[in-house]
Short mmCIF file of N, CA and C in Angstrom, two decimals:
data_model
loop_
_atom_site.label_atom_id
_atom_site.label_comp_id
_atom_site.label_asym_id
_atom_site.label_seq_id
_atom_site.Cartn_x
_atom_site.Cartn_y
_atom_site.Cartn_z
N HIS A 227 -20.91 -11.40 7.77
CA HIS A 227 -21.48 -10.32 8.52
C HIS A 227 -21.86 -8.97 7.93
N GLY A 228 -22.44 -9.40 6.61
CA GLY A 228 -23.08 -8.28 5.77
C GLY A 228 -22.09 -7.61 5.04
N MET A 229 -20.78 -8.12 4.84
CA MET A 229 -19.72 -7.17 4.06
C MET A 229 -19.71 -7.78 2.64
N ASP A 230 -19.16 -7.05 1.89
CA ASP A 230 -19.06 -7.31 0.53
C ASP A 230 -17.76 -8.19 0.23
N ALA A 231 -16.67 -8.09 1.11
CA ALA A 231 -15.49 -8.53 0.88
C ALA A 231 -14.97 -8.80 2.29
N ALA A 232 -14.10 -10.02 2.26
CA ALA A 232 -13.14 -10.01 3.26
C ALA A 232 -11.83 -10.36 2.89
N ILE A 233 -10.83 -9.69 3.64
CA ILE A 233 -9.42 -10.00 3.28
C ILE A 233 -8.61 -10.47 4.58
N GLY A 234 -7.60 -11.39 4.33
CA GLY A 234 -6.89 -12.06 5.29
C GLY A 234 -5.95 -10.62 5.75
N SER A 235 -5.54 -10.53 6.81
CA SER A 235 -4.57 -9.70 7.47
C SER A 235 -3.71 -10.10 8.34
N ARG A 236 -2.31 -9.95 7.92
CA ARG A 236 -1.37 -10.21 8.82
C ARG A 236 -0.99 -9.17 9.67
N ARG A 237 -1.79 -8.41 9.91
CA ARG A 237 -1.64 -7.07 10.82
C ARG A 237 -2.46 -6.87 11.70
N GLU A 238 -3.41 -8.02 11.72
CA GLU A 238 -4.73 -7.82 12.95
C GLU A 238 -3.97 -8.47 14.15
N PRO A 239 -4.38 -7.90 15.44
CA PRO A 239 -3.87 -8.38 16.43
C PRO A 239 -3.89 -9.66 16.93
N THR A 240 -4.80 -10.62 16.34
CA THR A 240 -4.68 -11.97 16.82
C THR A 240 -4.38 -13.01 15.51
N SER A 241 -3.39 -12.28 14.49
CA SER A 241 -2.81 -13.00 13.44
C SER A 241 -1.49 -13.47 14.25
N VAL A 242 -1.10 -14.64 13.45
CA VAL A 242 0.07 -15.12 14.07
C VAL A 242 0.89 -15.23 12.84
N VAL A 243 2.09 -14.24 13.18
CA VAL A 243 3.09 -14.06 11.79
C VAL A 243 4.79 -14.15 12.03
N VAL A 244 5.33 -14.76 11.64
CA VAL A 244 6.87 -14.98 11.58
C VAL A 244 7.59 -14.48 10.52
N LYS A 245 8.13 -13.17 10.87
CA LYS A 245 8.75 -12.59 9.61
C LYS A 245 10.13 -11.96 9.54
N ALA A 246 10.81 -11.52 8.85
CA ALA A 246 12.20 -11.00 8.61
C ALA A 246 12.02 -9.57 8.71
N SER A 247 12.75 -8.90 9.35
CA SER A 247 12.87 -7.50 9.67
C SER A 247 12.85 -6.64 8.44
N HIS A 248 13.96 -7.09 7.62
CA HIS A 248 14.06 -6.25 6.35
C HIS A 248 13.05 -6.17 5.57
N ARG A 249 12.38 -7.15 5.06
CA ARG A 249 10.99 -7.34 4.35
C ARG A 249 9.95 -6.44 5.10
N ASN A 250 9.70 -6.43 6.29
CA ASN A 250 9.04 -5.80 7.13
C ASN A 250 9.24 -4.09 6.84
N THR A 251 10.43 -3.63 6.85
CA THR A 251 10.69 -2.34 6.80
C THR A 251 10.44 -1.91 5.09
N ARG A 252 10.50 -2.60 4.20
CA ARG A 252 10.02 -2.21 2.94
C ARG A 252 8.53 -2.30 2.87
N GLY A 253 7.89 -3.19 3.51
CA GLY A 253 6.54 -3.34 3.67
C GLY A 253 5.75 -2.07 4.17
N LYS A 254 6.64 -1.57 5.38
CA LYS A 254 6.10 -0.42 5.96
C LYS A 254 6.00 0.83 5.24
N LEU A 255 7.19 0.99 4.45
CA LEU A 255 7.39 2.18 3.62
C LEU A 255 6.35 2.08 2.36
N PHE A 256 6.03 0.99 1.90
CA PHE A 256 5.01 0.53 0.89
C PHE A 256 3.79 1.13 1.52
N ILE A 257 3.22 0.58 2.65
CA ILE A 257 1.94 0.94 3.38
C ILE A 257 1.94 2.42 3.50
N TYR A 258 2.83 3.06 4.29
CA TYR A 258 2.99 4.59 4.38
C TYR A 258 3.01 5.25 3.01
N LEU A 259 3.38 4.80 1.99
CA LEU A 259 2.98 5.78 0.93
C LEU A 259 1.75 5.41 0.27
N TRP A 260 1.21 4.31 0.01
CA TRP A 260 -0.14 4.22 -0.47
C TRP A 260 -0.95 4.57 0.47
N LYS A 261 -1.13 4.63 1.52
CA LYS A 261 -2.08 5.42 2.55
C LYS A 261 -2.05 6.81 2.45
N GLY A 262 -1.05 7.43 1.60
CA GLY A 262 -0.89 8.80 1.67
C GLY A 262 -1.92 9.08 0.48
N LEU A 263 -2.17 8.00 -0.45
CA LEU A 263 -3.07 8.27 -1.74
C LEU A 263 -4.46 7.68 -1.70
N MET A 264 -4.63 6.65 -0.87
CA MET A 264 -5.84 5.75 -0.79
C MET A 264 -6.39 6.03 0.44
N GLN A 265 -7.15 7.31 0.91
CA GLN A 265 -7.97 7.44 1.99
C GLN A 265 -8.94 6.67 2.13
N PRO A 266 -9.88 6.30 1.32
CA PRO A 266 -10.93 5.38 1.67
C PRO A 266 -10.34 4.31 1.96
N LEU A 267 -9.16 3.90 1.85
CA LEU A 267 -8.71 2.37 2.47
C LEU A 267 -7.81 2.36 3.75
N HIS A 268 -7.85 3.67 4.57
CA HIS A 268 -6.96 3.62 5.55
C HIS A 268 -7.31 2.75 6.59
N HIS A 269 -8.51 2.09 6.83
CA HIS A 269 -8.74 1.40 7.68
C HIS A 269 -8.14 -0.28 7.39
N ILE A 270 -7.71 -0.21 6.38
CA ILE A 270 -7.11 -1.65 5.64
C ILE A 270 -5.46 -1.51 5.89
N THR A 271 -4.76 -2.27 6.33
CA THR A 271 -3.43 -2.38 6.20
C THR A 271 -2.57 -3.25 5.36
N ASP A 272 -3.20 -4.30 5.25
CA ASP A 272 -2.48 -5.49 4.48
C ASP A 272 -3.35 -5.85 3.13
N THR A 273 -3.27 -4.89 1.86
CA THR A 273 -3.65 -4.95 0.94
C THR A 273 -3.03 -6.18 0.29
N GLN A 274 -1.86 -6.69 0.54
CA GLN A 274 -1.18 -7.80 -0.53
C GLN A 274 -1.05 -8.95 0.15
N CYS A 275 -2.24 -9.32 1.26
CA CYS A 275 -2.31 -10.70 1.44
C CYS A 275 -3.13 -11.44 0.61
N GLY A 276 -2.70 -12.41 0.27
CA GLY A 276 -3.23 -13.53 -0.92
C GLY A 276 -4.65 -13.78 -0.50
N TYR A 277 -5.12 -13.69 0.79
CA TYR A 277 -6.51 -14.21 1.09
C TYR A 277 -7.42 -13.07 0.98
N LYS A 278 -8.39 -13.22 -0.10
CA LYS A 278 -9.39 -12.20 -0.45
C LYS A 278 -10.65 -13.06 -0.86
N ALA A 279 -11.80 -12.64 -0.51
CA ALA A 279 -12.95 -13.27 -0.93
C ALA A 279 -14.11 -12.03 -1.04
N PHE A 280 -14.83 -12.37 -2.07
CA PHE A 280 -15.67 -11.26 -2.52
C PHE A 280 -17.19 -11.92 -2.84
N THR A 281 -18.31 -11.42 -2.45
CA THR A 281 -19.61 -11.73 -3.05
C THR A 281 -19.52 -11.77 -4.53
N ALA A 282 -20.23 -12.78 -4.96
CA ALA A 282 -20.24 -12.75 -6.22
C ALA A 282 -20.73 -11.25 -7.19
N GLU A 283 -21.65 -10.76 -6.56
CA GLU A 283 -22.40 -9.46 -7.20
C GLU A 283 -21.17 -8.34 -6.88
N THR A 284 -20.39 -8.23 -5.85
CA THR A 284 -19.44 -7.27 -5.81
C THR A 284 -18.20 -7.28 -6.95
N ILE A 285 -17.89 -8.64 -7.00
CA ILE A 285 -16.91 -9.08 -7.62
C ILE A 285 -16.99 -8.54 -9.15
N ARG A 286 -18.20 -9.12 -9.70
CA ARG A 286 -18.77 -8.79 -11.13
C ARG A 286 -18.84 -7.27 -10.82
N ASP A 287 -19.23 -6.58 -10.09
CA ASP A 287 -19.19 -4.89 -10.29
C ASP A 287 -17.75 -4.25 -10.53
N VAL A 288 -16.82 -4.78 -9.71
CA VAL A 288 -15.63 -4.23 -9.16
C VAL A 288 -14.25 -4.58 -10.43
N VAL A 289 -14.64 -5.66 -10.94
CA VAL A 289 -13.87 -6.23 -12.09
C VAL A 289 -13.67 -5.45 -13.37
N THR A 290 -14.90 -4.54 -13.79
CA THR A 290 -14.93 -4.19 -14.70
C THR A 290 -14.16 -2.97 -14.79
N ASP A 291 -13.38 -2.51 -15.96
CA ASP A 291 -12.73 -1.40 -16.28
C ASP A 291 -11.48 -1.17 -15.20
N LEU A 292 -10.80 -2.38 -14.88
CA LEU A 292 -9.70 -2.16 -13.96
C LEU A 292 -8.76 -1.73 -14.73
N ILE A 293 -7.65 -1.14 -14.15
CA ILE A 293 -6.32 -0.40 -14.95
C ILE A 293 -5.17 -0.96 -14.59
N GLU A 294 -5.38 -2.08 -13.51
CA GLU A 294 -3.87 -2.72 -12.95
C GLU A 294 -4.32 -4.10 -13.11
N LYS A 295 -3.43 -4.75 -13.89
CA LYS A 295 -3.21 -5.95 -14.34
C LYS A 295 -2.16 -6.65 -13.53
N ARG A 296 -1.26 -6.24 -12.87
CA ARG A 296 -0.11 -6.84 -12.09
C ARG A 296 -0.33 -6.77 -10.74
N PHE A 297 0.93 -6.48 -10.02
CA PHE A 297 0.98 -6.64 -8.38
C PHE A 297 -0.07 -5.82 -7.67
N ALA A 298 -0.37 -4.52 -8.06
CA ALA A 298 -1.27 -3.66 -7.41
C ALA A 298 -2.85 -3.74 -7.60
N PHE A 299 -3.15 -5.01 -8.49
CA PHE A 299 -4.62 -5.04 -8.76
C PHE A 299 -5.47 -5.18 -7.28
N ASP A 300 -4.87 -5.81 -6.47
CA ASP A 300 -5.29 -6.05 -5.10
C ASP A 300 -5.96 -4.67 -4.49
N ILE A 301 -5.00 -3.77 -4.69
CA ILE A 301 -5.46 -2.28 -4.04
C ILE A 301 -6.60 -1.80 -4.61
N GLU A 302 -6.38 -1.95 -6.18
CA GLU A 302 -7.59 -1.42 -7.06
C GLU A 302 -9.03 -2.17 -6.39
N LEU A 303 -8.96 -3.75 -6.57
CA LEU A 303 -10.19 -4.36 -6.05
C LEU A 303 -10.65 -4.10 -4.74
N LEU A 304 -9.75 -3.59 -3.69
CA LEU A 304 -10.38 -3.24 -2.60
C LEU A 304 -10.71 -1.85 -2.61
N LEU A 305 -10.07 -0.92 -3.33
CA LEU A 305 -10.66 0.54 -3.44
C LEU A 305 -12.19 0.67 -4.04
N LYS A 306 -12.24 0.01 -5.09
CA LYS A 306 -13.51 -0.34 -5.71
C LYS A 306 -14.58 -0.90 -4.85
N THR A 307 -14.48 -1.63 -4.38
CA THR A 307 -15.27 -2.47 -3.43
C THR A 307 -15.75 -1.21 -2.40
N GLU A 308 -14.77 -0.58 -1.77
CA GLU A 308 -14.92 0.75 -0.75
C GLU A 308 -15.93 1.51 -1.15
N LEU A 309 -15.37 1.92 -2.59
CA LEU A 309 -16.16 2.92 -3.22
C LEU A 309 -17.51 2.84 -3.60
N ARG A 310 -17.85 1.34 -3.94
CA ARG A 310 -19.09 0.93 -4.18
C ARG A 310 -20.11 1.12 -2.86
N ARG A 311 -19.32 0.60 -1.83
CA ARG A 311 -20.14 0.68 -0.50
C ARG A 311 -19.14 0.72 0.76
N ARG A 312 -19.25 1.89 1.12
CA ARG A 312 -18.23 2.36 2.32
C ARG A 312 -18.37 1.28 3.54
N GLY A 313 -17.30 0.82 4.00
CA GLY A 313 -17.43 -0.26 5.08
C GLY A 313 -17.84 -1.49 4.82
N SER A 314 -17.44 -1.50 3.46
CA SER A 314 -17.90 -3.07 3.05
C SER A 314 -16.78 -4.28 3.13
N VAL A 315 -15.56 -3.85 3.61
CA VAL A 315 -14.42 -4.86 3.37
C VAL A 315 -13.99 -5.07 4.68
N GLY A 316 -14.21 -6.42 5.19
CA GLY A 316 -13.80 -7.07 6.52
C GLY A 316 -12.60 -7.39 6.49
N LYS A 317 -11.80 -7.59 7.61
CA LYS A 317 -10.46 -7.98 7.99
C LYS A 317 -10.47 -9.30 8.72
N ALA A 318 -9.66 -10.47 8.35
CA ALA A 318 -9.88 -11.64 9.09
C ALA A 318 -8.23 -11.66 9.31
N PRO A 319 -7.79 -12.09 10.80
CA PRO A 319 -6.62 -12.69 11.04
C PRO A 319 -6.24 -13.69 10.60
N ILE A 320 -4.90 -14.07 10.36
CA ILE A 320 -4.24 -15.36 9.68
C ILE A 320 -3.25 -15.67 10.40
N ALA A 321 -2.72 -16.85 9.72
CA ALA A 321 -1.35 -17.11 10.29
C ALA A 321 -0.25 -17.11 9.13
N TRP A 322 0.64 -16.61 9.23
CA TRP A 322 1.61 -16.60 8.20
C TRP A 322 2.95 -16.54 8.67
N ILE A 323 3.76 -17.12 7.42
CA ILE A 323 5.35 -17.43 7.83
C ILE A 323 5.84 -16.65 6.65
N ASP A 324 6.84 -15.79 6.73
CA ASP A 324 7.75 -14.80 5.83
C ASP A 324 8.95 -15.93 5.34
N SER A 325 8.50 -15.83 3.92
CA SER A 325 9.77 -16.53 3.28
C SER A 325 10.52 -16.03 2.22
N GLU A 326 11.65 -15.56 2.49
CA GLU A 326 12.31 -15.02 1.06
C GLU A 326 12.42 -15.65 -0.04
N ALA A 327 12.56 -17.05 0.16
CA ALA A 327 12.69 -17.89 -0.97
C ALA A 327 11.41 -18.04 -1.80
N ALA A 328 10.34 -17.94 -0.95
CA ALA A 328 8.86 -18.24 -1.49
C ALA A 328 8.20 -16.93 -2.22
N SER A 329 8.78 -15.88 -1.98
CA SER A 329 8.24 -14.34 -1.89
C SER A 329 8.28 -14.04 -3.34
N THR A 330 7.23 -13.21 -4.07
CA THR A 330 7.40 -12.88 -5.18
C THR A 330 7.78 -11.36 -5.28
N THR A 331 8.05 -10.76 -3.91
CA THR A 331 8.85 -9.54 -4.08
C THR A 331 10.41 -9.60 -3.49
N THR A 332 10.79 -8.61 -4.08
CA THR A 332 12.63 -8.64 -3.95
C THR A 332 12.70 -7.40 -3.05
N ALA A 333 13.93 -7.00 -3.19
CA ALA A 333 14.27 -5.56 -2.61
C ALA A 333 13.85 -4.28 -3.39
N LEU A 334 13.61 -4.52 -4.66
CA LEU A 334 13.12 -3.53 -5.54
C LEU A 334 11.75 -3.86 -6.20
N GLU A 335 11.73 -4.83 -6.28
CA GLU A 335 10.43 -5.10 -7.38
C GLU A 335 9.54 -5.88 -6.17
N PRO A 336 8.16 -5.88 -6.55
CA PRO A 336 7.66 -4.68 -7.30
C PRO A 336 6.80 -3.53 -6.77
N TYR A 337 7.68 -3.38 -5.81
CA TYR A 337 7.19 -2.09 -4.73
C TYR A 337 6.79 -0.65 -5.70
N LEU A 338 7.89 -0.41 -6.17
CA LEU A 338 7.93 1.04 -7.02
C LEU A 338 7.00 0.79 -8.17
N PRO A 339 6.96 0.00 -8.89
CA PRO A 339 6.12 -0.22 -9.78
C PRO A 339 4.70 -0.18 -9.38
N MET A 340 4.48 -0.79 -8.21
CA MET A 340 3.05 -0.88 -7.55
C MET A 340 2.64 0.54 -7.25
N LEU A 341 3.53 1.24 -6.80
CA LEU A 341 3.25 2.48 -5.88
C LEU A 341 2.89 3.53 -7.28
N CYS A 342 3.71 3.36 -8.46
CA CYS A 342 3.34 4.11 -9.56
C CYS A 342 1.71 3.95 -9.89
N SER A 343 1.63 2.40 -9.87
CA SER A 343 0.15 2.00 -10.40
C SER A 343 -0.91 2.79 -9.28
N VAL A 344 -0.50 2.73 -8.05
CA VAL A 344 -1.62 3.33 -7.19
C VAL A 344 -1.90 4.76 -7.37
N ALA A 345 -0.76 5.39 -7.76
CA ALA A 345 -0.46 6.48 -8.21
C ALA A 345 -1.77 6.96 -9.49
N GLY A 346 -1.67 6.37 -10.00
CA GLY A 346 -2.52 6.18 -11.31
C GLY A 346 -4.23 5.96 -10.74
N MET A 347 -4.15 4.88 -9.85
CA MET A 347 -5.38 4.47 -8.93
C MET A 347 -6.31 5.83 -8.56
N TYR A 348 -5.11 6.56 -7.82
CA TYR A 348 -5.41 7.71 -7.27
C TYR A 348 -6.17 8.77 -8.21
N ARG A 349 -5.51 8.70 -9.26
CA ARG A 349 -5.96 10.00 -10.39
C ARG A 349 -7.20 9.71 -10.73
N LYS A 350 -7.45 8.39 -10.97
CA LYS A 350 -8.64 7.74 -11.54
C LYS A 350 -10.12 7.67 -10.86
N TYR A 351 -9.67 7.36 -9.46
CA TYR A 351 -11.12 7.22 -8.59
C TYR A 351 -11.18 8.31 -7.87
N LEU A 352 -10.32 8.87 -7.15
CA LEU A 352 -10.32 9.85 -5.96
C LEU A 352 -10.12 11.56 -6.47
N PRO A 353 -10.90 11.91 -5.75
CA PRO A 353 -11.02 13.64 -6.06
C PRO A 353 -9.50 14.08 -5.70
N GLY A 354 -9.29 15.32 -6.03
CA GLY A 354 -8.13 15.64 -6.09
C GLY A 354 -7.71 16.20 -4.69
N ASN A 355 -6.54 16.31 -4.27
CA ASN A 355 -6.26 16.67 -2.76
C ASN A 355 -4.64 17.11 -3.00
N ARG A 356 -4.42 18.29 -2.69
CA ARG A 356 -2.89 18.82 -3.02
C ARG A 356 -1.56 17.92 -2.34
N GLN A 357 -1.77 17.41 -1.09
CA GLN A 357 -0.72 16.36 -0.66
C GLN A 357 -0.86 15.32 -1.20
N ALA A 358 -1.89 14.65 -1.59
CA ALA A 358 -1.81 13.43 -2.12
C ALA A 358 -1.21 13.71 -3.85
N GLU A 359 -1.80 14.61 -4.21
CA GLU A 359 -1.38 14.91 -5.74
C GLU A 359 0.23 15.06 -5.58
N GLN A 360 0.88 15.68 -4.62
CA GLN A 360 2.26 15.85 -4.65
C GLN A 360 2.99 14.61 -4.49
N LEU A 361 2.18 13.53 -3.53
CA LEU A 361 2.76 12.46 -3.29
C LEU A 361 2.98 11.70 -4.61
N ALA A 362 1.84 11.73 -5.45
CA ALA A 362 1.56 10.92 -6.61
C ALA A 362 2.61 11.04 -7.69
N ALA A 363 2.91 12.50 -7.63
CA ALA A 363 3.63 12.97 -8.99
C ALA A 363 5.23 12.71 -8.50
N TRP A 364 5.43 12.78 -7.07
CA TRP A 364 6.95 12.26 -6.81
C TRP A 364 7.02 10.62 -7.12
N ILE A 365 6.02 9.89 -6.53
CA ILE A 365 6.22 8.50 -6.65
C ILE A 365 6.46 8.13 -8.25
N GLU A 366 5.85 8.48 -8.98
CA GLU A 366 5.61 8.52 -10.55
C GLU A 366 7.11 9.05 -10.96
N SER A 367 7.88 9.95 -10.19
CA SER A 367 8.91 10.43 -11.10
C SER A 367 10.12 9.69 -10.15
N MET A 368 9.83 8.94 -9.26
CA MET A 368 11.24 8.27 -8.40
C MET A 368 11.70 7.23 -9.17
N THR A 369 12.79 7.15 -9.06
CA THR A 369 13.98 6.10 -9.62
C THR A 369 14.19 5.11 -8.74
N ASN A 370 14.57 4.07 -9.26
CA ASN A 370 15.08 2.98 -8.59
C ASN A 370 16.22 3.39 -7.37
N THR A 371 17.07 4.14 -7.70
CA THR A 371 18.31 4.53 -6.74
C THR A 371 17.91 5.23 -5.65
N GLU A 372 16.79 6.31 -6.00
CA GLU A 372 15.90 7.07 -5.04
C GLU A 372 15.05 6.08 -4.23
N TRP A 373 14.55 5.02 -4.56
CA TRP A 373 13.76 4.21 -3.66
C TRP A 373 14.94 3.40 -2.90
N GLU A 374 15.96 3.07 -3.15
CA GLU A 374 16.88 2.36 -2.37
C GLU A 374 17.59 3.34 -1.43
N ASN A 375 17.52 4.70 -2.00
CA ASN A 375 18.09 5.52 -0.89
C ASN A 375 16.87 5.65 0.47
N LEU A 376 15.88 5.73 -0.02
CA LEU A 376 14.81 5.99 1.14
C LEU A 376 14.74 4.37 1.94
N ILE A 377 14.84 3.59 1.25
CA ILE A 377 14.62 2.33 2.17
C ILE A 377 16.02 2.59 3.26
N ALA A 378 17.30 2.87 2.73
CA ALA A 378 18.53 2.75 3.62
C ALA A 378 18.55 4.04 4.70
N GLN A 379 17.30 5.11 4.35
CA GLN A 379 17.45 6.08 5.36
C GLN A 379 15.99 6.32 5.91
N LEU A 380 15.39 5.06 5.99
CA LEU A 380 13.92 5.40 6.42
C LEU A 380 13.85 5.81 7.81
N PRO A 381 13.05 6.76 7.77
CA PRO A 381 12.82 7.62 9.21
C PRO A 381 12.16 6.51 10.35
N ALA A 382 12.74 6.64 11.46
CA ALA A 382 12.30 5.81 12.53
C ALA A 382 10.39 5.85 12.73
N GLU A 383 10.06 7.10 12.54
CA GLU A 383 8.43 7.08 12.38
C GLU A 383 7.81 6.07 11.40
N ILE A 384 8.64 5.85 10.42
CA ILE A 384 7.91 4.84 9.58
C ILE A 384 8.44 3.09 10.10
N ALA A 385 9.76 3.21 10.04
CA ALA A 385 10.55 2.05 10.41
C ALA A 385 9.93 1.28 11.67
N THR A 386 9.83 2.11 12.91
CA THR A 386 9.00 1.33 13.94
C THR A 386 7.72 1.71 14.15
N GLY A 387 7.14 2.73 13.01
CA GLY A 387 5.47 3.02 13.43
C GLY A 387 4.76 1.71 13.41
N ASP A 388 3.60 1.74 13.63
CA ASP A 388 2.50 1.01 13.51
C ASP A 388 1.74 1.31 11.98
N PRO A 389 2.00 0.48 11.21
CA PRO A 389 1.09 0.53 9.87
C PRO A 389 -0.70 0.97 9.84
N THR A 390 -0.85 0.48 11.00
CA THR A 390 -2.42 0.69 11.00
C THR A 390 -2.96 2.12 11.42
N GLU A 391 -1.90 3.03 11.92
CA GLU A 391 -1.86 4.58 12.08
C GLU A 391 -1.40 5.29 10.99
N PHE A 392 -0.59 4.57 10.00
CA PHE A 392 -0.08 5.54 8.97
C PHE A 392 -1.29 6.32 7.98
N GLY A 393 -2.61 5.85 8.00
CA GLY A 393 -3.53 6.56 7.21
C GLY A 393 -3.81 7.82 8.03
N HIS A 394 -3.90 7.97 9.35
CA HIS A 394 -4.06 9.05 10.01
C HIS A 394 -3.06 9.89 10.55
N CYS A 395 -1.85 9.16 11.24
CA CYS A 395 -0.98 9.91 11.45
C CYS A 395 0.37 10.09 10.34
N ARG A 396 0.64 11.24 9.85
CA ARG A 396 1.51 11.41 8.68
C ARG A 396 3.04 12.17 8.94
N PRO A 397 3.67 11.83 10.05
CA PRO A 397 4.70 12.53 10.52
C PRO A 397 5.86 13.05 9.67
N ILE A 398 5.81 12.29 8.40
CA ILE A 398 6.91 12.40 7.40
C ILE A 398 6.27 12.93 6.32
N THR A 399 6.54 14.36 5.96
CA THR A 399 6.07 14.88 4.76
C THR A 399 6.48 14.48 3.32
N VAL A 400 5.82 14.62 2.35
CA VAL A 400 6.19 14.50 1.14
C VAL A 400 7.62 15.16 0.82
N ASP A 401 7.86 16.39 1.41
CA ASP A 401 8.98 16.96 0.96
C ASP A 401 10.39 16.27 1.75
N ASP A 402 9.89 15.79 3.24
CA ASP A 402 10.90 14.94 4.00
C ASP A 402 11.25 14.00 3.24
N LEU A 403 10.42 13.15 2.43
CA LEU A 403 10.55 11.67 1.68
C LEU A 403 11.42 12.05 0.41
N VAL A 404 11.05 13.21 -0.24
CA VAL A 404 11.67 13.70 -1.46
C VAL A 404 13.25 13.93 -1.15
N ALA A 405 13.69 14.48 0.05
CA ALA A 405 14.95 15.09 0.52
C ALA A 405 15.82 13.75 0.86
N LEU A 406 15.37 12.78 1.36
CA LEU A 406 15.83 11.59 2.09
C LEU A 406 16.27 10.67 0.84
N SER A 407 15.22 10.54 -0.42
CA SER A 407 15.32 9.61 -1.62
C SER A 407 16.44 10.31 -2.35
N ARG A 408 16.62 11.73 -2.47
CA ARG A 408 17.72 12.35 -3.35
C ARG A 408 18.94 12.33 -2.41
N ARG A 409 19.25 11.86 -1.18
CA ARG A 409 20.56 12.04 -0.28
C ARG A 409 21.17 10.76 -0.45
N ARG A 410 22.14 10.56 -0.55
CA ARG A 410 23.07 9.21 -0.41
C ARG A 410 23.10 8.73 0.59
N PRO A 411 22.77 7.49 1.06
CA PRO A 411 23.11 7.05 2.52
C PRO A 411 24.73 7.14 3.03
N ASP A 412 24.63 7.59 4.03
CA ASP A 412 26.06 7.88 5.02
C ASP A 412 27.13 6.43 4.66
#
């Protein structure tokens, strides 16, 4: 339908998804944080779904000068596609079963390194924004212990929130997140 890219999304209303709740919580936090940096991708929620298709012309344009070679490359491809032509990434519902055994993500990896990569993408591709810059700086300084603390004390607004709204609704501030990450769980 005239799109430059199509991505599978486990978060579309007609997607069929069976998932474990603890992986869902980490995923929601990941989405909340990257959406604070990647404003042009607010309409996308599931950047890490493996299904992606690009037109030949688009992929030739967007793969040049990539800074990310690991797990976050999906976000960079989508961002460069969206910056190339706004509204050119379409979403498709999929059927998906969560499997801890088959997953490439664990409790810690690769979320925090991916978020650090997203902070680098923000700085390379997007104009400065005070709140996004504060978020990027904090993400880059976050330790594994702080990440674990944050997951253990995840605010309900994120844990039970709708990730499709995280780009527009930001009820938890960067200062709130920093404080939670530095506080030991009860």
